Amino acid sequence: MIRRIIKIDQNKCDGCGLCVQACHEGAIGLVDGKATLLREDYCDGLGDCLPACPAGAISFEQRQAQPYDEQAVQAAKKQAQKPLPCGCPGSMAKAIRREEAPECSQPSANPSRLRQWPVQIKLAPVNAPYFDGAHLLVAADCTAYAYGNFHNELIRDRIVLVGCPKLDGVDYAEKLSAILAGNRIQSVTCVRMEVPCCGGLEQAVKQAIKASGKHLPWQVLTISTDGRMVE
């Protein structure tokens, strides 16, 4: 059928991933660092993704396309919301009390400062005791590898959640908003890499704070690809 559907200019796309988060139907994904219409039948042609694109890479066109399949979209959403099997260690929330840990036979000069598990945004529970009164650190996956003093300087005395907006293909804003709204969070620090796709993480944190309805102190720290804290 001929209908209105989005068109993505690959030359303009910078791979930030904001359109992926804005598309509630899951029609868009990142392929080789570029936004791509993955499912024509998931695109409703309303264009929630258009205002989210900072590069102006998305527009409408009238062309032959599969009809919008709302049933398939809803089924996909339900599938994505299914919890992981309870036996998966990654889904079992726990606090880590460093002062109670037994002495290591080979002490490290740089011990871990991690205070909770899990750390992945997608796996983290919305409510957990360790969120009460927490200073929250929301970090891009790559930052811990790029910044040498990540544990001592950034994780220390914070609860940390990590993710990659470019690869995960999910809307972090909704999950983060639920965590901020449902817990007594004291502050939020977002740590991102100095690359365009990390803009999706920063934007998700901004949206989550706004949607939570709370006035929280927050900051964004940027790490360069050669491991420096960017002023």
JSON list of C-alpha atoms in Angstrom, two decimals:
[
{"chain": "A", "resi": 1, "resn": "MET", "atom": "CA", "xyz": [0.00, 0.00, 0.00]},
{"chain": "A", "resi": 2, "resn": "ILE", "atom": "CA", "xyz": [1.06, 3.63, -0.49]},
{"chain": "A", "resi": 3, "resn": "ARG", "atom": "CA", "xyz": [1.37, 5.38, 2.84]},
{"chain": "A", "resi": 4, "resn": "ARG", "atom": "CA", "xyz": [3.37, 7.92, 4.83]},
{"chain": "A", "resi": 5, "resn": "ILE", "atom": "CA", "xyz": [6.50, 6.50, 6.42]},
{"chain": "A", "resi": 6, "resn": "ILE", "atom": "CA", "xyz": [9.75, 7.88, 7.77]},
{"chain": "A", "resi": 7, "resn": "LYS", "atom": "CA", "xyz": [12.89, 8.28, 5.68]},
{"chain": "A", "resi": 8, "resn": "ILE", "atom": "CA", "xyz": [16.36, 8.37, 7.26]},
{"chain": "A", "resi": 9, "resn": "ASP", "atom": "CA", "xyz": [19.22, 10.21, 5.52]},
{"chain": "A", "resi": 10, "resn": "GLN", "atom": "CA", "xyz": [22.25, 8.05, 6.32]},
{"chain": "A", "resi": 11, "resn": "ASN", "atom": "CA", "xyz": [24.64, 10.84, 5.33]},
{"chain": "A", "resi": 12, "resn": "LYS", "atom": "CA", "xyz": [23.22, 13.19, 7.95]},
{"chain": "A", "resi": 13, "resn": "CYS", "atom": "CA", "xyz": [22.79, 10.59, 10.72]},
{"chain": "A", "resi": 14, "resn": "ASP", "atom": "CA", "xyz": [25.50, 10.83, 13.42]},
{"chain": "A", "resi": 15, "resn": "GLY", "atom": "CA", "xyz": [24.46, 7.65, 15.24]},
{"chain": "A", "resi": 16, "resn": "CYS", "atom": "CA", "xyz": [23.39, 9.34, 18.48]},
{"chain": "A", "resi": 17, "resn": "GLY", "atom": "CA", "xyz": [20.50, 6.88, 18.95]},
{"chain": "A", "resi": 18, "resn": "LEU", "atom": "CA", "xyz": [17.96, 9.45, 20.16]},
{"chain": "A", "resi": 19, "resn": "CYS", "atom": "CA", "xyz": [15.49, 8.44, 17.45]},
{"chain": "A", "resi": 20, "resn": "VAL", "atom": "CA", "xyz": [15.70, 4.83, 18.64]},
{"chain": "A", "resi": 21, "resn": "GLN", "atom": "CA", "xyz": [14.62, 5.93, 22.12]},
{"chain": "A", "resi": 22, "resn": "ALA", "atom": "CA", "xyz": [11.88, 8.18, 20.74]},
{"chain": "A", "resi": 23, "resn": "CYS", "atom": "CA", "xyz": [10.34, 5.44, 18.59]},
{"chain": "A", "resi": 24, "resn": "HIS", "atom": "CA", "xyz": [7.88, 3.76, 20.96]},
{"chain": "A", "resi": 25, "resn": "GLU", "atom": "CA", "xyz": [7.05, 1.10, 18.35]},
{"chain": "A", "resi": 26, "resn": "GLY", "atom": "CA", "xyz": [10.64, -0.17, 18.05]},
{"chain": "A", "resi": 27, "resn": "ALA", "atom": "CA", "xyz": [10.76, 0.41, 14.29]},
{"chain": "A", "resi": 28, "resn": "ILE", "atom": "CA", "xyz": [14.21, 2.03, 14.34]},
{"chain": "A", "resi": 29, "resn": "GLY", "atom": "CA", "xyz": [17.56, 0.56, 15.32]},
{"chain": "A", "resi": 30, "resn": "LEU", "atom": "CA", "xyz": [21.24, 1.33, 14.90]},
{"chain": "A", "resi": 31, "resn": "VAL", "atom": "CA", "xyz": [23.05, -0.63, 12.18]},
{"chain": "A", "resi": 32, "resn": "ASP", "atom": "CA", "xyz": [26.77, -0.01, 11.70]},
{"chain": "A", "resi": 33, "resn": "GLY", "atom": "CA", "xyz": [26.44, 3.18, 13.72]},
{"chain": "A", "resi": 34, "resn": "LYS", "atom": "CA", "xyz": [23.56, 4.62, 11.67]},
{"chain": "A", "resi": 35, "resn": "ALA", "atom": "CA", "xyz": [19.83, 4.85, 12.41]},
{"chain": "A", "resi": 36, "resn": "THR", "atom": "CA", "xyz": [17.92, 2.41, 10.21]},
{"chain": "A", "resi": 37, "resn": "LEU", "atom": "CA", "xyz": [14.23, 1.63, 9.72]},
{"chain": "A", "resi": 38, "resn": "LEU", "atom": "CA", "xyz": [14.25, -2.03, 10.73]},
{"chain": "A", "resi": 39, "resn": "ARG", "atom": "CA", "xyz": [10.54, -2.80, 10.42]},
{"chain": "A", "resi": 40, "resn": "GLU", "atom": "CA", "xyz": [8.23, -0.94, 8.03]},
{"chain": "A", "resi": 41, "resn": "ASP", "atom": "CA", "xyz": [5.22, -2.59, 9.66]},
{"chain": "A", "resi": 42, "resn": "TYR", "atom": "CA", "xyz": [6.26, -1.15, 13.06]},
{"chain": "A", "resi": 43, "resn": "CYS", "atom": "CA", "xyz": [6.34, 2.46, 11.78]},
{"chain": "A", "resi": 44, "resn": "ASP", "atom": "CA", "xyz": [2.99, 4.19, 12.38]},
{"chain": "A", "resi": 45, "resn": "GLY", "atom": "CA", "xyz": [3.98, 7.21, 10.30]},
{"chain": "A", "resi": 46, "resn": "LEU", "atom": "CA", "xyz": [3.30, 9.68, 13.16]},
{"chain": "A", "resi": 47, "resn": "GLY", "atom": "CA", "xyz": [6.94, 10.69, 13.44]},
{"chain": "A", "resi": 48, "resn": "ASP", "atom": "CA", "xyz": [7.74, 10.83, 17.18]},
{"chain": "A", "resi": 49, "resn": "CYS", "atom": "CA", "xyz": [11.33, 10.33, 16.07]},
{"chain": "A", "resi": 50, "resn": "LEU", "atom": "CA", "xyz": [11.51, 13.51, 13.96]},
{"chain": "A", "resi": 51, "resn": "PRO", "atom": "CA", "xyz": [11.87, 16.11, 16.74]},
{"chain": "A", "resi": 52, "resn": "ALA", "atom": "CA", "xyz": [14.31, 13.86, 18.61]},
{"chain": "A", "resi": 53, "resn": "CYS", "atom": "CA", "xyz": [16.86, 13.88, 15.76]},
{"chain": "A", "resi": 54, "resn": "PRO", "atom": "CA", "xyz": [19.44, 16.67, 16.33]},
{"chain": "A", "resi": 55, "resn": "ALA", "atom": "CA", "xyz": [20.94, 16.18, 12.85]},
{"chain": "A", "resi": 56, "resn": "GLY", "atom": "CA", "xyz": [17.73, 16.61, 10.86]},
{"chain": "A", "resi": 57, "resn": "ALA", "atom": "CA", "xyz": [18.27, 13.21, 9.27]},
{"chain": "A", "resi": 58, "resn": "ILE", "atom": "CA", "xyz": [14.63, 12.05, 9.48]},
{"chain": "A", "resi": 59, "resn": "SER", "atom": "CA", "xyz": [11.77, 13.14, 7.23]},
{"chain": "A", "resi": 60, "resn": "PHE", "atom": "CA", "xyz": [8.50, 11.74, 5.86]},
{"chain": "A", "resi": 61, "resn": "GLU", "atom": "CA", "xyz": [7.90, 10.23, 2.44]},
{"chain": "A", "resi": 62, "resn": "GLN", "atom": "CA", "xyz": [4.95, 8.68, 0.65]},
{"chain": "A", "resi": 63, "resn": "ARG", "atom": "CA", "xyz": [5.85, 5.29, -0.81]},
{"chain": "A", "resi": 64, "resn": "GLN", "atom": "CA", "xyz": [4.91, 1.65, -1.13]},
{"chain": "A", "resi": 65, "resn": "ALA", "atom": "CA", "xyz": [5.27, 0.12, 2.32]},
{"chain": "A", "resi": 66, "resn": "GLN", "atom": "CA", "xyz": [3.88, -2.63, 4.50]},
{"chain": "A", "resi": 67, "resn": "PRO", "atom": "CA", "xyz": [0.82, -1.53, 6.51]},
{"chain": "A", "resi": 68, "resn": "TYR", "atom": "CA", "xyz": [1.32, -0.63, 10.16]},
{"chain": "A", "resi": 69, "resn": "ASP", "atom": "CA", "xyz": [0.81, -3.74, 12.31]},
{"chain": "A", "resi": 70, "resn": "GLU", "atom": "CA", "xyz": [-0.26, -2.62, 15.78]},
{"chain": "A", "resi": 71, "resn": "GLN", "atom": "CA", "xyz": [-0.77, -6.19, 17.00]},
{"chain": "A", "resi": 72, "resn": "ALA", "atom": "CA", "xyz": [2.82, -7.10, 16.13]},
{"chain": "A", "resi": 73, "resn": "VAL", "atom": "CA", "xyz": [4.09, -3.95, 17.85]},
{"chain": "A", "resi": 74, "resn": "GLN", "atom": "CA", "xyz": [2.20, -4.72, 21.07]},
{"chain": "A", "resi": 75, "resn": "ALA", "atom": "CA", "xyz": [3.38, -8.34, 21.02]},
{"chain": "A", "resi": 76, "resn": "ALA", "atom": "CA", "xyz": [6.98, -7.19, 20.63]},
{"chain": "A", "resi": 77, "resn": "LYS", "atom": "CA", "xyz": [6.60, -4.78, 23.55]},
{"chain": "A", "resi": 78, "resn": "LYS", "atom": "CA", "xyz": [5.25, -7.53, 25.79]},
{"chain": "A", "resi": 79, "resn": "GLN", "atom": "CA", "xyz": [8.10, -9.82, 24.82]},
{"chain": "A", "resi": 80, "resn": "ALA", "atom": "CA", "xyz": [10.67, -7.13, 25.63]},
{"chain": "A", "resi": 81, "resn": "GLN", "atom": "CA", "xyz": [9.10, -6.59, 29.08]},
{"chain": "A", "resi": 82, "resn": "LYS", "atom": "CA", "xyz": [9.36, -10.24, 30.10]},
{"chain": "A", "resi": 83, "resn": "PRO", "atom": "CA", "xyz": [11.65, -10.64, 33.11]},
{"chain": "A", "resi": 84, "resn": "LEU", "atom": "CA", "xyz": [14.81, -12.68, 32.90]},
{"chain": "A", "resi": 85, "resn": "PRO", "atom": "CA", "xyz": [14.68, -16.18, 34.45]},
{"chain": "A", "resi": 86, "resn": "CYS", "atom": "CA", "xyz": [15.02, -15.86, 38.20]},
{"chain": "A", "resi": 87, "resn": "GLY", "atom": "CA", "xyz": [18.00, -18.19, 38.19]},
{"chain": "A", "resi": 88, "resn": "CYS", "atom": "CA", "xyz": [20.14, -15.75, 36.20]},
{"chain": "A", "resi": 89, "resn": "PRO", "atom": "CA", "xyz": [22.82, -14.28, 38.54]},
{"chain": "A", "resi": 90, "resn": "GLY", "atom": "CA", "xyz": [22.61, -11.02, 36.60]},
{"chain": "A", "resi": 91, "resn": "SER", "atom": "CA", "xyz": [19.03, -10.43, 37.77]},
{"chain": "A", "resi": 92, "resn": "MET", "atom": "CA", "xyz": [19.62, -11.03, 41.48]},
{"chain": "A", "resi": 93, "resn": "ALA", "atom": "CA", "xyz": [19.92, -7.67, 43.24]},
{"chain": "A", "resi": 94, "resn": "LYS", "atom": "CA", "xyz": [22.28, -7.41, 46.19]},
{"chain": "A", "resi": 95, "resn": "ALA", "atom": "CA", "xyz": [24.22, -4.82, 48.14]},
{"chain": "A", "resi": 96, "resn": "ILE", "atom": "CA", "xyz": [27.97, -5.24, 48.55]},
{"chain": "A", "resi": 97, "resn": "ARG", "atom": "CA", "xyz": [29.32, -4.20, 51.93]},
{"chain": "A", "resi": 98, "resn": "ARG", "atom": "CA", "xyz": [33.03, -3.66, 51.46]},
{"chain": "A", "resi": 99, "resn": "GLU", "atom": "CA", "xyz": [33.81, -3.23, 55.14]},
{"chain": "A", "resi": 100, "resn": "GLU", "atom": "CA", "xyz": [32.45, -6.73, 55.85]},
{"chain": "A", "resi": 101, "resn": "ALA", "atom": "CA", "xyz": [34.31, -8.48, 53.03]},
{"chain": "A", "resi": 102, "resn": "PRO", "atom": "CA", "xyz": [37.04, -10.92, 54.11]},
{"chain": "A", "resi": 103, "resn": "GLU", "atom": "CA", "xyz": [40.64, -9.87, 53.59]},
{"chain": "A", "resi": 104, "resn": "CYS", "atom": "CA", "xyz": [42.01, -10.97, 50.25]},
{"chain": "A", "resi": 105, "resn": "SER", "atom": "CA", "xyz": [45.11, -13.15, 50.34]},
{"chain": "A", "resi": 106, "resn": "GLN", "atom": "CA", "xyz": [46.60, -10.90, 47.67]},
{"chain": "A", "resi": 107, "resn": "PRO", "atom": "CA", "xyz": [45.32, -7.37, 48.44]},
{"chain": "A", "resi": 108, "resn": "SER", "atom": "CA", "xyz": [44.92, -5.08, 45.49]},
{"chain": "A", "resi": 109, "resn": "ALA", "atom": "CA", "xyz": [46.37, -1.57, 45.46]},
{"chain": "A", "resi": 110, "resn": "ASN", "atom": "CA", "xyz": [43.18, -0.50, 43.71]},
{"chain": "A", "resi": 111, "resn": "PRO", "atom": "CA", "xyz": [40.27, -2.43, 45.26]},
{"chain": "A", "resi": 112, "resn": "SER", "atom": "CA", "xyz": [36.82, -2.40, 43.71]},
{"chain": "A", "resi": 113, "resn": "ARG", "atom": "CA", "xyz": [34.48, 0.32, 44.97]},
{"chain": "A", "resi": 114, "resn": "LEU", "atom": "CA", "xyz": [31.34, -1.34, 43.60]},
{"chain": "A", "resi": 115, "resn": "ARG", "atom": "CA", "xyz": [28.56, -1.31, 46.19]},
{"chain": "A", "resi": 116, "resn": "GLN", "atom": "CA", "xyz": [25.72, -3.18, 44.46]},
{"chain": "A", "resi": 117, "resn": "TRP", "atom": "CA", "xyz": [24.75, -5.73, 41.82]},
{"chain": "A", "resi": 118, "resn": "PRO", "atom": "CA", "xyz": [23.54, -5.76, 39.06]},
{"chain": "A", "resi": 119, "resn": "VAL", "atom": "CA", "xyz": [24.99, -2.70, 37.36]},
{"chain": "A", "resi": 120, "resn": "GLN", "atom": "CA", "xyz": [23.41, -2.87, 33.89]},
{"chain": "A", "resi": 121, "resn": "ILE", "atom": "CA", "xyz": [20.50, -0.43, 33.54]},
{"chain": "A", "resi": 122, "resn": "LYS", "atom": "CA", "xyz": [18.40, -3.11, 31.83]},
{"chain": "A", "resi": 123, "resn": "LEU", "atom": "CA", "xyz": [18.94, -5.59, 34.68]},
{"chain": "A", "resi": 124, "resn": "ALA", "atom": "CA", "xyz": [18.70, -3.21, 37.63]},
{"chain": "A", "resi": 125, "resn": "PRO", "atom": "CA", "xyz": [15.55, -3.41, 39.77]},
{"chain": "A", "resi": 126, "resn": "VAL", "atom": "CA", "xyz": [13.40, -0.30, 39.97]},
{"chain": "A", "resi": 127, "resn": "ASN", "atom": "CA", "xyz": [13.40, -0.47, 43.76]},
{"chain": "A", "resi": 128, "resn": "ALA", "atom": "CA", "xyz": [16.19, -1.80, 45.96]},
{"chain": "A", "resi": 129, "resn": "PRO", "atom": "CA", "xyz": [17.41, -0.91, 49.47]},
{"chain": "A", "resi": 130, "resn": "TYR", "atom": "CA", "xyz": [20.73, 0.38, 48.15]},
{"chain": "A", "resi": 131, "resn": "PHE", "atom": "CA", "xyz": [18.93, 3.14, 46.22]},
{"chain": "A", "resi": 132, "resn": "ASP", "atom": "CA", "xyz": [17.71, 4.72, 49.48]},
{"chain": "A", "resi": 133, "resn": "GLY", "atom": "CA", "xyz": [19.68, 7.94, 50.00]},
{"chain": "A", "resi": 134, "resn": "ALA", "atom": "CA", "xyz": [22.03, 7.06, 47.13]},
{"chain": "A", "resi": 135, "resn": "HIS", "atom": "CA", "xyz": [24.15, 9.30, 44.96]},
{"chain": "A", "resi": 136, "resn": "LEU", "atom": "CA", "xyz": [23.52, 7.73, 41.55]},
{"chain": "A", "resi": 137, "resn": "LEU", "atom": "CA", "xyz": [26.16, 7.33, 38.85]},
{"chain": "A", "resi": 138, "resn": "VAL", "atom": "CA", "xyz": [24.83, 6.61, 35.35]},
{"chain": "A", "resi": 139, "resn": "ALA", "atom": "CA", "xyz": [27.78, 5.72, 33.14]},
{"chain": "A", "resi": 140, "resn": "ALA", "atom": "CA", "xyz": [28.39, 4.68, 29.56]},
{"chain": "A", "resi": 141, "resn": "ASP", "atom": "CA", "xyz": [29.97, 1.21, 29.35]},
{"chain": "A", "resi": 142, "resn": "CYS", "atom": "CA", "xyz": [33.20, 2.47, 27.79]},
{"chain": "A", "resi": 143, "resn": "THR", "atom": "CA", "xyz": [33.98, 5.04, 30.48]},
{"chain": "A", "resi": 144, "resn": "ALA", "atom": "CA", "xyz": [35.20, 2.47, 33.01]},
{"chain": "A", "resi": 145, "resn": "TYR", "atom": "CA", "xyz": [37.72, 1.17, 30.47]},
{"chain": "A", "resi": 146, "resn": "ALA", "atom": "CA", "xyz": [38.85, 4.59, 29.27]},
{"chain": "A", "resi": 147, "resn": "TYR", "atom": "CA", "xyz": [39.24, 6.36, 32.62]},
{"chain": "A", "resi": 148, "resn": "GLY", "atom": "CA", "xyz": [41.92, 4.81, 34.79]},
{"chain": "A", "resi": 149, "resn": "ASN", "atom": "CA", "xyz": [40.72, 6.12, 38.16]},
{"chain": "A", "resi": 150, "resn": "PHE", "atom": "CA", "xyz": [37.06, 5.24, 37.53]},
{"chain": "A", "resi": 151, "resn": "HIS", "atom": "CA", "xyz": [36.55, 3.22, 40.73]},
{"chain": "A", "resi": 152, "resn": "ASN", "atom": "CA", "xyz": [38.28, 5.53, 43.21]},
{"chain": "A", "resi": 153, "resn": "GLU", "atom": "CA", "xyz": [37.09, 8.79, 41.74]},
{"chain": "A", "resi": 154, "resn": "LEU", "atom": "CA", "xyz": [33.66, 8.03, 40.26]},
{"chain": "A", "resi": 155, "resn": "ILE", "atom": "CA", "xyz": [32.16, 4.82, 41.71]},
{"chain": "A", "resi": 156, "resn": "ARG", "atom": "CA", "xyz": [33.31, 5.47, 45.26]},
{"chain": "A", "resi": 157, "resn": "ASP", "atom": "CA", "xyz": [30.33, 6.31, 47.52]},
{"chain": "A", "resi": 158, "resn": "ARG", "atom": "CA", "xyz": [27.93, 6.04, 44.60]},
{"chain": "A", "resi": 159, "resn": "ILE", "atom": "CA", "xyz": [25.48, 3.47, 43.26]},
{"chain": "A", "resi": 160, "resn": "VAL", "atom": "CA", "xyz": [26.39, 2.83, 39.63]},
{"chain": "A", "resi": 161, "resn": "LEU", "atom": "CA", "xyz": [24.26, 1.92, 36.61]},
{"chain": "A", "resi": 162, "resn": "VAL", "atom": "CA", "xyz": [25.87, 1.37, 33.20]},
{"chain": "A", "resi": 163, "resn": "GLY", "atom": "CA", "xyz": [24.65, 1.01, 29.64]},
{"chain": "A", "resi": 164, "resn": "CYS", "atom": "CA", "xyz": [25.34, 1.74, 25.98]},
{"chain": "A", "resi": 165, "resn": "PRO", "atom": "CA", "xyz": [22.61, 3.69, 24.17]},
{"chain": "A", "resi": 166, "resn": "LYS", "atom": "CA", "xyz": [24.07, 2.75, 20.82]},
{"chain": "A", "resi": 167, "resn": "LEU", "atom": "CA", "xyz": [24.08, -1.02, 21.32]},
{"chain": "A", "resi": 168, "resn": "ASP", "atom": "CA", "xyz": [21.26, -1.73, 23.79]},
{"chain": "A", "resi": 169, "resn": "GLY", "atom": "CA", "xyz": [18.51, -0.23, 21.64]},
{"chain": "A", "resi": 170, "resn": "VAL", "atom": "CA", "xyz": [16.19, 0.51, 24.59]},
{"chain": "A", "resi": 171, "resn": "ASP", "atom": "CA", "xyz": [14.71, 3.65, 26.11]},
{"chain": "A", "resi": 172, "resn": "TYR", "atom": "CA", "xyz": [16.76, 4.20, 29.28]},
{"chain": "A", "resi": 173, "resn": "ALA", "atom": "CA", "xyz": [14.74, 7.29, 30.20]},
{"chain": "A", "resi": 174, "resn": "GLU", "atom": "CA", "xyz": [11.69, 5.28, 31.25]},
{"chain": "A", "resi": 175, "resn": "LYS", "atom": "CA", "xyz": [13.65, 2.91, 33.52]},
{"chain": "A", "resi": 176, "resn": "LEU", "atom": "CA", "xyz": [15.77, 5.67, 35.03]},
{"chain": "A", "resi": 177, "resn": "SER", "atom": "CA", "xyz": [12.71, 7.82, 35.64]},
{"chain": "A", "resi": 178, "resn": "ALA", "atom": "CA", "xyz": [11.06, 4.97, 37.56]},
{"chain": "A", "resi": 179, "resn": "ILE", "atom": "CA", "xyz": [14.19, 4.54, 39.69]},
{"chain": "A", "resi": 180, "resn": "LEU", "atom": "CA", "xyz": [14.40, 8.28, 40.45]},
{"chain": "A", "resi": 181, "resn": "ALA", "atom": "CA", "xyz": [10.68, 8.59, 41.18]},
{"chain": "A", "resi": 182, "resn": "GLY", "atom": "CA", "xyz": [10.47, 5.50, 43.40]},
{"chain": "A", "resi": 183, "resn": "ASN", "atom": "CA", "xyz": [13.56, 6.01, 45.53]},
{"chain": "A", "resi": 184, "resn": "ARG", "atom": "CA", "xyz": [15.20, 8.67, 47.69]},
{"chain": "A", "resi": 185, "resn": "ILE", "atom": "CA", "xyz": [18.03, 9.54, 45.29]},
{"chain": "A", "resi": 186, "resn": "GLN", "atom": "CA", "xyz": [20.17, 12.45, 46.46]},
{"chain": "A", "resi": 187, "resn": "SER", "atom": "CA", "xyz": [22.04, 13.33, 43.25]},
{"chain": "A", "resi": 188, "resn": "VAL", "atom": "CA", "xyz": [22.73, 12.06, 39.74]},
{"chain": "A", "resi": 189, "resn": "THR", "atom": "CA", "xyz": [26.05, 12.04, 37.90]},
{"chain": "A", "resi": 190, "resn": "CYS", "atom": "CA", "xyz": [26.13, 11.06, 34.23]},
{"chain": "A", "resi": 191, "resn": "VAL", "atom": "CA", "xyz": [29.49, 9.94, 32.83]},
{"chain": "A", "resi": 192, "resn": "ARG", "atom": "CA", "xyz": [29.71, 9.71, 29.05]},
{"chain": "A", "resi": 193, "resn": "MET", "atom": "CA", "xyz": [32.35, 9.36, 26.38]},
{"chain": "A", "resi": 194, "resn": "GLU", "atom": "CA", "xyz": [33.27, 12.25, 24.08]},
{"chain": "A", "resi": 195, "resn": "VAL", "atom": "CA", "xyz": [31.53, 10.60, 21.11]},
{"chain": "A", "resi": 196, "resn": "PRO", "atom": "CA", "xyz": [28.16, 11.49, 19.51]},
{"chain": "A", "resi": 197, "resn": "CYS", "atom": "CA", "xyz": [26.38, 8.24, 20.36]},
{"chain": "A", "resi": 198, "resn": "CYS", "atom": "CA", "xyz": [26.86, 8.89, 24.10]},
{"chain": "A", "resi": 199, "resn": "GLY", "atom": "CA", "xyz": [24.54, 11.84, 23.72]},
{"chain": "A", "resi": 200, "resn": "GLY", "atom": "CA", "xyz": [21.73, 9.33, 24.00]},
{"chain": "A", "resi": 201, "resn": "LEU", "atom": "CA", "xyz": [22.74, 8.50, 27.58]},
{"chain": "A", "resi": 202, "resn": "GLU", "atom": "CA", "xyz": [22.98, 12.14, 28.62]},
{"chain": "A", "resi": 203, "resn": "GLN", "atom": "CA", "xyz": [19.59, 12.85, 27.04]},
{"chain": "A", "resi": 204, "resn": "ALA", "atom": "CA", "xyz": [18.02, 9.86, 28.81]},
{"chain": "A", "resi": 205, "resn": "VAL", "atom": "CA", "xyz": [19.26, 11.13, 32.18]},
{"chain": "A", "resi": 206, "resn": "LYS", "atom": "CA", "xyz": [17.86, 14.62, 31.48]},
{"chain": "A", "resi": 207, "resn": "GLN", "atom": "CA", "xyz": [14.50, 13.18, 30.44]},
{"chain": "A", "resi": 208, "resn": "ALA", "atom": "CA", "xyz": [14.40, 10.86, 33.46]},
{"chain": "A", "resi": 209, "resn": "ILE", "atom": "CA", "xyz": [15.03, 13.66, 35.95]},
{"chain": "A", "resi": 210, "resn": "LYS", "atom": "CA", "xyz": [12.33, 15.79, 34.34]},
{"chain": "A", "resi": 211, "resn": "ALA", "atom": "CA", "xyz": [9.83, 12.91, 34.19]},
{"chain": "A", "resi": 212, "resn": "SER", "atom": "CA", "xyz": [10.48, 11.93, 37.82]},
{"chain": "A", "resi": 213, "resn": "GLY", "atom": "CA", "xyz": [9.08, 15.28, 38.96]},
{"chain": "A", "resi": 214, "resn": "LYS", "atom": "CA", "xyz": [11.99, 15.79, 41.36]},
{"chain": "A", "resi": 215, "resn": "HIS", "atom": "CA", "xyz": [14.50, 18.64, 41.53]},
{"chain": "A", "resi": 216, "resn": "LEU", "atom": "CA", "xyz": [17.76, 16.74, 41.84]},
{"chain": "A", "resi": 217, "resn": "PRO", "atom": "CA", "xyz": [21.30, 18.10, 41.68]},
{"chain": "A", "resi": 218, "resn": "TRP", "atom": "CA", "xyz": [22.99, 16.54, 38.67]},
{"chain": "A", "resi": 219, "resn": "GLN", "atom": "CA", "xyz": [26.08, 16.86, 36.51]},
{"chain": "A", "resi": 220, "resn": "VAL", "atom": "CA", "xyz": [27.55, 15.44, 33.31]},
{"chain": "A", "resi": 221, "resn": "LEU", "atom": "CA", "xyz": [31.20, 14.36, 33.16]},
{"chain": "A", "resi": 222, "resn": "THR", "atom": "CA", "xyz": [32.83, 13.61, 29.82]},
{"chain": "A", "resi": 223, "resn": "ILE", "atom": "CA", "xyz": [35.73, 11.23, 29.17]},
{"chain": "A", "resi": 224, "resn": "SER", "atom": "CA", "xyz": [37.87, 11.54, 26.04]},
{"chain": "A", "resi": 225, "resn": "THR", "atom": "CA", "xyz": [38.72, 8.48, 23.95]},
{"chain": "A", "resi": 226, "resn": "ASP", "atom": "CA", "xyz": [42.32, 8.69, 25.20]},
{"chain": "A", "resi": 227, "resn": "GLY", "atom": "CA", "xyz": [41.16, 8.49, 28.82]},
{"chain": "A", "resi": 228, "resn": "ARG", "atom": "CA", "xyz": [41.13, 12.11, 30.01]},
{"chain": "A", "resi": 229, "resn": "MET", "atom": "CA", "xyz": [38.42, 13.92, 31.93]},
{"chain": "A", "resi": 230, "resn": "VAL", "atom": "CA", "xyz": [37.30, 16.68, 29.56]},
{"chain": "A", "resi": 231, "resn": "GLU", "atom": "CA", "xyz": [36.93, 20.08, 31.21]}
]
